[in-house]
Amino acid sequence: MIGRGFPKAPRSYICPSCSRSFKLQSRRHATAASPDVYDVVCVGGGPAGLSLLTALRSSKATSHLRLALIESQDLERARTWNLPPDQFSYRTSSLTPSSLSFLSQIGAWPNVDTSRVQPYRHMRVWDGLSSNSRISFDALTSEPPIASMTENQNLSRALITSLDDLPIISLFDKTSVADIHLGPPLSFPAESPTSLDLSSYPHVTLSSNHTIAARLLVGADGVNSPVRTFAGISTRGWDYDRHGVVATLKLPPGTGHSRENPQRVTAYQRFLPSGPIAFLALPGDYATLVWTTTPPQATRLKALSTEDFVAMVNAAFRLDVVDLNYMFTLDSGQVDELEWRESVHPGNKADLGGETPQHIASVQEGSIASFPLRLRHASTYTTNRVALIGDAAHTIHPLAGQGLNMGLADSRSLASAVEHAVLHGADIGNEIACLDRYNEEMWMSNNRMLGAVDKLHWLYSATSGPVVGLRGLGLRTVDALGPVKGWFMRQAGAL
Amino acid sequence: MASRKLFALPALVRVTIARSARPFSVLNRPPPRYEGHVPLNAFERVTLAAGSAVMSLMNPRRGDLIAALGETTATPFFIYRLRDAMLSNPTGRRILRDRPRITSKTMSVTKLRALPENGVGRAYVSWLDREGVSPDTRNSVKYIDDEECAYVMQRYRECHDFYHALTGLPVFVEGEVALKAFEFANTLLPMTGLSVFAITRMKPAERIRFWNTYLPWAVSNGLKSKDIINVYWEEELERDVDDLRNELGIKRPPDLRDTRRSLREHKRIAREKRDMMGGLRAD
């Protein structure tokens, strides 16, 4: 259960002697100067932050910690989020099997509306500049699906519902962080022999003017993380000069893979020189689109009429790059161009036995959006009493669909590090005793994933003949070597 | 693992794989993809290219051999590049949609003669008259597998006479070689480049003229000008020819016929002078 503001019964996990002295102190000097101390204060109520709190609450060892969540949005809206079954949010993510197992383990998965989740067992990836360079991934029916398409809001709602069922946490929603600073140094001589030294504890001043102190401050507060700024952690990376265009696509009625044959549901991705375009099935006759492209082309796409936008999407999975580039120069008339090009190359028209996605019929109104793509990686995830998770720690190109999965993996790792520290009587805010475990486990593996995805982006932006030939050879080789392909699949699914 | 998955495929899929894997041979030629198409395998293609190259060098008047050379060397890359150049251009796309053909029926010579004096159509028809050729002297494409690329090759071939009209270069070997060099720089079709080897058939004076005047002209104009394949000639017939040259960025080379005529004149006068002076050299 989530309680608003300060709960009446503080459930702090501080070692018994400290907590006793803290209670004594607060009784003795009940002044505005002494802040409320929490074990874990999480800034940011996105999937990463919410899953961390759920994980901490659901584990026996950490369930008694005093937790606080600070979120600038109204969480009530996320809790009551509800869309009719014929509408889907364009903000979707593909959850890997290991993310699913983490969500089940913390008890959040049963709260996800699975009628809105679409698992897929097949994947077709190919090169826009040489269409015979392709790779296919097929999970056997005995194996778990490659990934499950889930709306981010469906996941957030499930996490909030799970938290509601668990012991109370302090929630400060519709509240932003006004300031973060360290506590005052202990005056000397101490006012009392038992007074707490909070000088190393981050103190968060809220927009409501309350100040709370954190034994461990977690930054799950996104790309421009105030917690990261407070901790003085630098980030490295670059902007891709690309935008991700997302939309909810509608298929012709009754043609959705999921209805006909749930085992055949396939995800498609074609690498165009401007960036990959992905078609990811949703339940029923719906799919989600993620199209990475240059900012001018993204602007053009958003300005097109619905019919022309649909034609562009259909063209992007079928036509040559030269045709696409030409169609991007037009203000309208893409429908006509697509029709003509498909009549010239009838081979493109057939969906080649599921090798390309079916033609889309329409796009859900108001569902086209775009966002800039970048790579960022914090130089470390932890300093004394501070840990960063999710987008605050890393931002990744969406071509492998790993962003949310990496955030959930951070939560799992940090929660287990905290659990380990609690079980061993260590300070959860201490780097050596607790946080280093998290940093060591996640930083390098996230860095590897960021690097691999970044290299794929650059490799597939190249248009020169020899590069296209070599990458095609590489892709076909991996496709032909079953065990190597399996290894790649496990790498992508392991996060 | 991989083999187990292959056998897990439904029977129908396996049959299709087996059929498409049947080898291409003289006895098992795939069906033509368009009217007049002759599918070739790699060996046939290479042999035909080599044979037609040698034979057309021995006899440059064999247009059919030059055509075969052009078609067999245009794949795998060059004709696609030229088609993409057309697909990137609005007019080029329109040509590919309409697929106009240039024949004596679609380009009536009498109608062309009625066009304004310095227009493209008039330049073309006066060029036809001067060289004594007709739009119908073009072979149809047979050896290019892609139907659309076959049209591109056909279009290039039929427009070739317009390029003569545009540049004013004549049909004999020297003018043809200069135009082919220009076309190579502009279209990158290998046959046009290979045709430049015909300089081995030219006289030393012509060769010097080619190296000093026409090759530099061809390279600089061919590279700098727009893709001439994207000119919709049927729509430009009434256009002023200098205007079109300016738009495309082509400068007219020195008139080869005039140059030759004046050189011949020069020689004749020199010879006459020599004869008058009793056989002493005067030039």
XYZ file of N, CA and C in Angstrom, chain A residues 327-429:
309
model
N 10.376 9.243 -52.163
C 9.062 9.456 -51.559
C 9.137 10.423 -50.376
N 10.312 10.482 -49.741
C 10.471 11.438 -48.646
C 10.530 12.876 -49.143
N 10.795 13.069 -50.452
C 10.846 14.438 -50.965
C 9.452 14.950 -51.318
N 8.446 14.070 -51.305
C 7.100 14.478 -51.716
C 6.285 14.945 -50.515
N 5.415 15.923 -50.763
C 4.503 16.371 -49.710
C 3.293 15.456 -49.621
N 2.930 14.870 -50.756
C 1.798 13.942 -50.777
C 1.962 13.051 -52.011
N 1.088 12.058 -52.156
C 1.147 11.198 -53.338
C 1.950 9.931 -53.119
N 2.312 9.622 -51.858
C 3.072 8.398 -51.570
C 2.274 7.144 -51.909
N 0.938 7.229 -51.759
C 0.073 6.086 -52.059
C 0.269 5.659 -53.510
N 0.224 6.663 -54.383
C 0.345 6.429 -55.807
C 1.713 5.834 -56.159
N 2.767 6.413 -55.563
C 4.123 5.921 -55.841
C 4.272 4.467 -55.419
N 3.732 4.132 -54.238
C 3.847 2.762 -53.735
C 3.132 1.796 -54.674
N 1.943 2.204 -55.101
C 1.163 1.346 -56.001
C 1.939 1.056 -57.281
N 2.526 2.122 -57.845
C 3.278 1.953 -59.089
C 4.486 1.039 -58.878
N 5.261 1.287 -57.827
C 6.479 0.490 -57.615
C 6.135 -0.964 -57.342
N 5.020 -1.196 -56.643
C 4.655 -2.584 -56.384
C 4.186 -3.270 -57.661
N 3.626 -2.487 -58.602
C 3.203 -3.108 -59.855
C 4.420 -3.427 -60.724
N 5.496 -2.635 -60.578
C 6.703 -2.909 -61.369
C 7.418 -4.157 -60.840
N 7.449 -4.295 -59.529
C 8.113 -5.454 -58.922
C 7.079 -6.297 -58.205
N 6.345 -7.117 -58.942
C 5.280 -7.887 -58.289
C 5.830 -8.786 -57.185
N 7.097 -9.143 -57.286
C 7.696 -9.979 -56.246
C 7.624 -9.339 -54.882
N 7.652 -7.986 -54.863
C 7.601 -7.277 -53.591
C 6.224 -7.358 -52.960
N 5.234 -7.561 -53.801
C 3.866 -7.470 -53.307
C 3.531 -8.662 -52.415
N 3.968 -9.842 -52.853
C 3.697 -11.027 -52.052
C 4.428 -10.884 -50.728
N 3.827 -11.341 -49.669
C 4.491 -11.206 -48.389
C 5.474 -12.340 -48.134
N 5.784 -13.084 -49.210
C 6.873 -14.058 -49.189
C 6.796 -14.988 -47.979
N 5.638 -15.514 -47.720
C 5.487 -16.498 -46.642
C 5.949 -15.983 -45.300
N 5.557 -14.757 -44.965
C 5.894 -14.230 -43.637
C 7.291 -13.649 -43.536
N 7.978 -13.464 -44.683
C 9.332 -12.891 -44.622
C 9.283 -11.373 -44.479
N 8.190 -10.748 -44.894
C 7.985 -9.323 -44.627
C 6.639 -9.196 -43.913
N 6.452 -8.130 -43.144
C 5.169 -7.994 -42.447
C 4.040 -7.740 -43.433
N 2.819 -8.059 -43.007
C 1.678 -7.799 -43.882
C 1.508 -6.296 -44.068
N 0.760 -5.927 -45.118
C 0.489 -4.507 -45.344
C -0.344 -3.981 -44.183
N -0.042 -2.777 -43.768
C -0.882 -2.196 -42.724
C -2.004 -1.428 -43.402
N -3.123 -1.319 -42.700
C -4.287 -0.679 -43.295
C -4.405 0.775 -42.864
N -4.041 1.020 -41.618
C -4.269 2.363 -41.101
C -3.373 2.578 -39.890
N -3.496 3.753 -39.333
C -2.717 4.053 -38.148
C -3.661 4.675 -37.123
N -3.481 4.291 -35.867
C -4.381 4.797 -34.820
C -4.240 6.310 -34.701
N -5.374 6.963 -34.651
C -5.360 8.430 -34.671
C -4.581 8.989 -33.472
N -3.775 9.974 -33.750
C -3.039 10.636 -32.680
C -1.948 9.797 -32.047
N -1.574 8.712 -32.690
C -0.585 7.836 -32.057
C 0.815 8.022 -32.624
N 0.988 8.965 -33.561
C 2.320 9.139 -34.150
C 3.101 10.143 -33.302
N 4.257 9.716 -32.841
C 5.084 10.612 -32.032
C 6.543 10.351 -32.367
N 7.411 11.241 -31.945
C 8.828 10.995 -32.200
C 9.663 11.551 -31.058
N 10.843 10.996 -30.915
C 11.741 11.447 -29.851
C 13.182 11.333 -30.357
N 14.059 12.222 -29.868
C 15.454 12.172 -30.336
C 16.210 10.983 -29.722
N 17.127 10.437 -30.481
C 17.874 9.265 -30.016
C 19.287 9.665 -29.620
N 19.752 9.091 -28.528
C 21.113 9.400 -28.105
C 21.708 8.240 -27.317
N 22.980 8.339 -27.170
C 23.693 7.372 -26.341
C 24.294 8.143 -25.179
N 24.023 7.662 -23.964
C 24.612 8.271 -22.777
C 24.970 7.148 -21.820
N 26.088 7.300 -21.177
C 26.418 6.324 -20.150
C 27.104 7.053 -19.007
N 26.580 6.890 -17.802
C 27.197 7.512 -16.635
C 28.546 6.834 -16.383
N 29.525 7.632 -15.943
C 30.860 7.058 -15.749
C 30.867 6.049 -14.607
N 29.956 6.203 -13.664
C 29.753 5.181 -12.639
C 28.290 5.248 -12.231
N 27.790 4.179 -11.645
C 26.387 4.207 -11.232
C 26.232 4.588 -9.764
N 27.337 4.609 -9.043
C 27.210 4.807 -7.597
C 28.266 5.767 -7.069
N 27.853 6.540 -6.064
C 28.831 7.203 -5.193
C 28.307 6.941 -3.790
N 28.957 7.528 -2.822
C 28.522 7.276 -1.453
C 27.062 7.684 -1.271
N 26.208 6.723 -0.910
C 24.778 6.922 -0.616
C 23.939 7.307 -1.832
N 24.488 7.145 -3.021
C 23.716 7.449 -4.237
C 23.875 6.294 -5.226
N 22.761 5.886 -5.849
C 22.831 4.909 -6.941
C 21.935 5.386 -8.063
N 22.386 5.175 -9.296
C 21.588 5.560 -10.462
C 21.069 4.291 -11.125
N 19.806 4.328 -11.555
C 19.280 3.184 -12.317
C 18.505 3.716 -13.521
N 18.294 2.849 -14.491
C 17.476 3.183 -15.669
C 18.113 4.270 -16.520
N 17.252 5.128 -17.080
C 17.730 6.153 -18.008
C 18.668 7.154 -17.359
N 18.605 7.300 -16.048
C 19.543 8.203 -15.382
C 20.964 7.676 -15.534
N 21.094 6.352 -15.674
C 22.420 5.748 -15.776
C 22.839 5.543 -17.226
N 21.865 5.254 -18.092
C 22.226 4.958 -19.488
C 21.047 5.206 -20.411
N 21.355 5.689 -21.602
C 20.345 5.860 -22.649
C 20.873 5.139 -23.870
N 20.010 4.361 -24.509
C 20.482 3.494 -25.588
C 19.627 3.692 -26.833
N 20.232 3.455 -27.985
C 19.518 3.443 -29.264
C 18.484 2.312 -29.225
N 17.257 2.549 -29.721
C 16.220 1.531 -29.524
C 16.299 0.335 -30.476
N 17.358 0.216 -31.290
C 17.297 -0.800 -32.350
C 17.261 -2.225 -31.830
N 17.752 -2.455 -30.617
C 17.670 -3.818 -30.084
C 16.568 -3.938 -29.040
N 15.822 -2.862 -28.792
C 14.726 -2.900 -27.822
C 15.195 -3.240 -26.418
N 16.335 -2.657 -25.997
C 16.921 -3.062 -24.721
C 16.749 -2.040 -23.600
N 16.309 -0.819 -23.927
C 16.301 0.257 -22.939
C 15.592 -0.110 -21.646
N 14.320 -0.492 -21.734
C 13.553 -0.805 -20.535
C 14.097 -2.050 -19.840
N 14.529 -3.028 -20.633
C 15.059 -4.253 -20.037
C 16.320 -3.979 -19.219
N 17.135 -3.036 -19.717
C 18.335 -2.678 -18.963
C 17.963 -1.999 -17.656
N 16.916 -1.145 -17.696
C 16.454 -0.479 -16.476
C 15.963 -1.486 -15.448
N 15.207 -2.494 -15.901
C 14.699 -3.512 -14.978
C 15.849 -4.351 -14.420
N 16.843 -4.613 -15.276
C 17.997 -5.380 -14.792
C 18.754 -4.603 -13.718
N 18.836 -3.270 -13.885
C 19.452 -2.430 -12.849
C 18.714 -2.590 -11.525
N 17.362 -2.516 -11.587
C 16.556 -2.635 -10.369
C 16.818 -3.958 -9.682
N 16.826 -5.021 -10.487
C 17.021 -6.337 -9.894
C 18.372 -6.411 -9.191
N 19.382 -5.888 -9.894
C 20.732 -5.978 -9.341
C 20.878 -5.125 -8.082
N 20.333 -3.892 -8.130
C 20.455 -3.016 -6.966
C 19.665 -3.591 -5.784
N 18.469 -4.123 -6.084
C 17.664 -4.702 -5.001
C 18.399 -5.872 -4.358
N 19.067 -6.673 -5.175
C 19.748 -7.822 -4.574
C 20.989 -7.378 -3.803
N 21.638 -6.282 -4.273
C 22.784 -5.770 -3.506
C 22.323 -5.247 -2.150
N 21.183 -4.545 -2.138
C 20.646 -4.023 -0.871
C 20.271 -5.187 0.043
N 19.643 -6.197 -0.550
C 19.245 -7.360 0.235
C 20.473 -8.019 0.885
N 21.513 -8.155 0.062
C 22.748 -8.761 0.557
C 23.312 -7.958 1.726
N 23.304 -6.628 1.579
C 23.843 -5.770 2.637
C 23.016 -5.901 3.912
N 21.687 -5.930 3.762
C 20.826 -6.038 4.940
C 21.076 -7.357 5.648
N 21.168 -8.442 4.850
C 21.374 -9.756 5.442
C 22.702 -9.849 6.183
N 23.673 -9.034 5.717
C 24.981 -9.093 6.351
C 25.207 -7.940 7.305
N 24.140 -7.220 7.629
C 24.247 -6.154 8.612
C 25.081 -4.984 8.164
N 25.196 -4.783 6.855
C 26.022 -3.683 6.353
C 25.147 -2.465 6.078
N 25.813 -1.322 5.944
C 25.113 -0.072 5.631
C 24.755 -0.090 4.149
N 23.440 0.059 3.840
C 23.026 -0.037 2.442
C 23.465 1.159 1.608
N 23.876 2.231 2.255
C 24.321 3.386 1.486
C 25.819 3.389 1.244
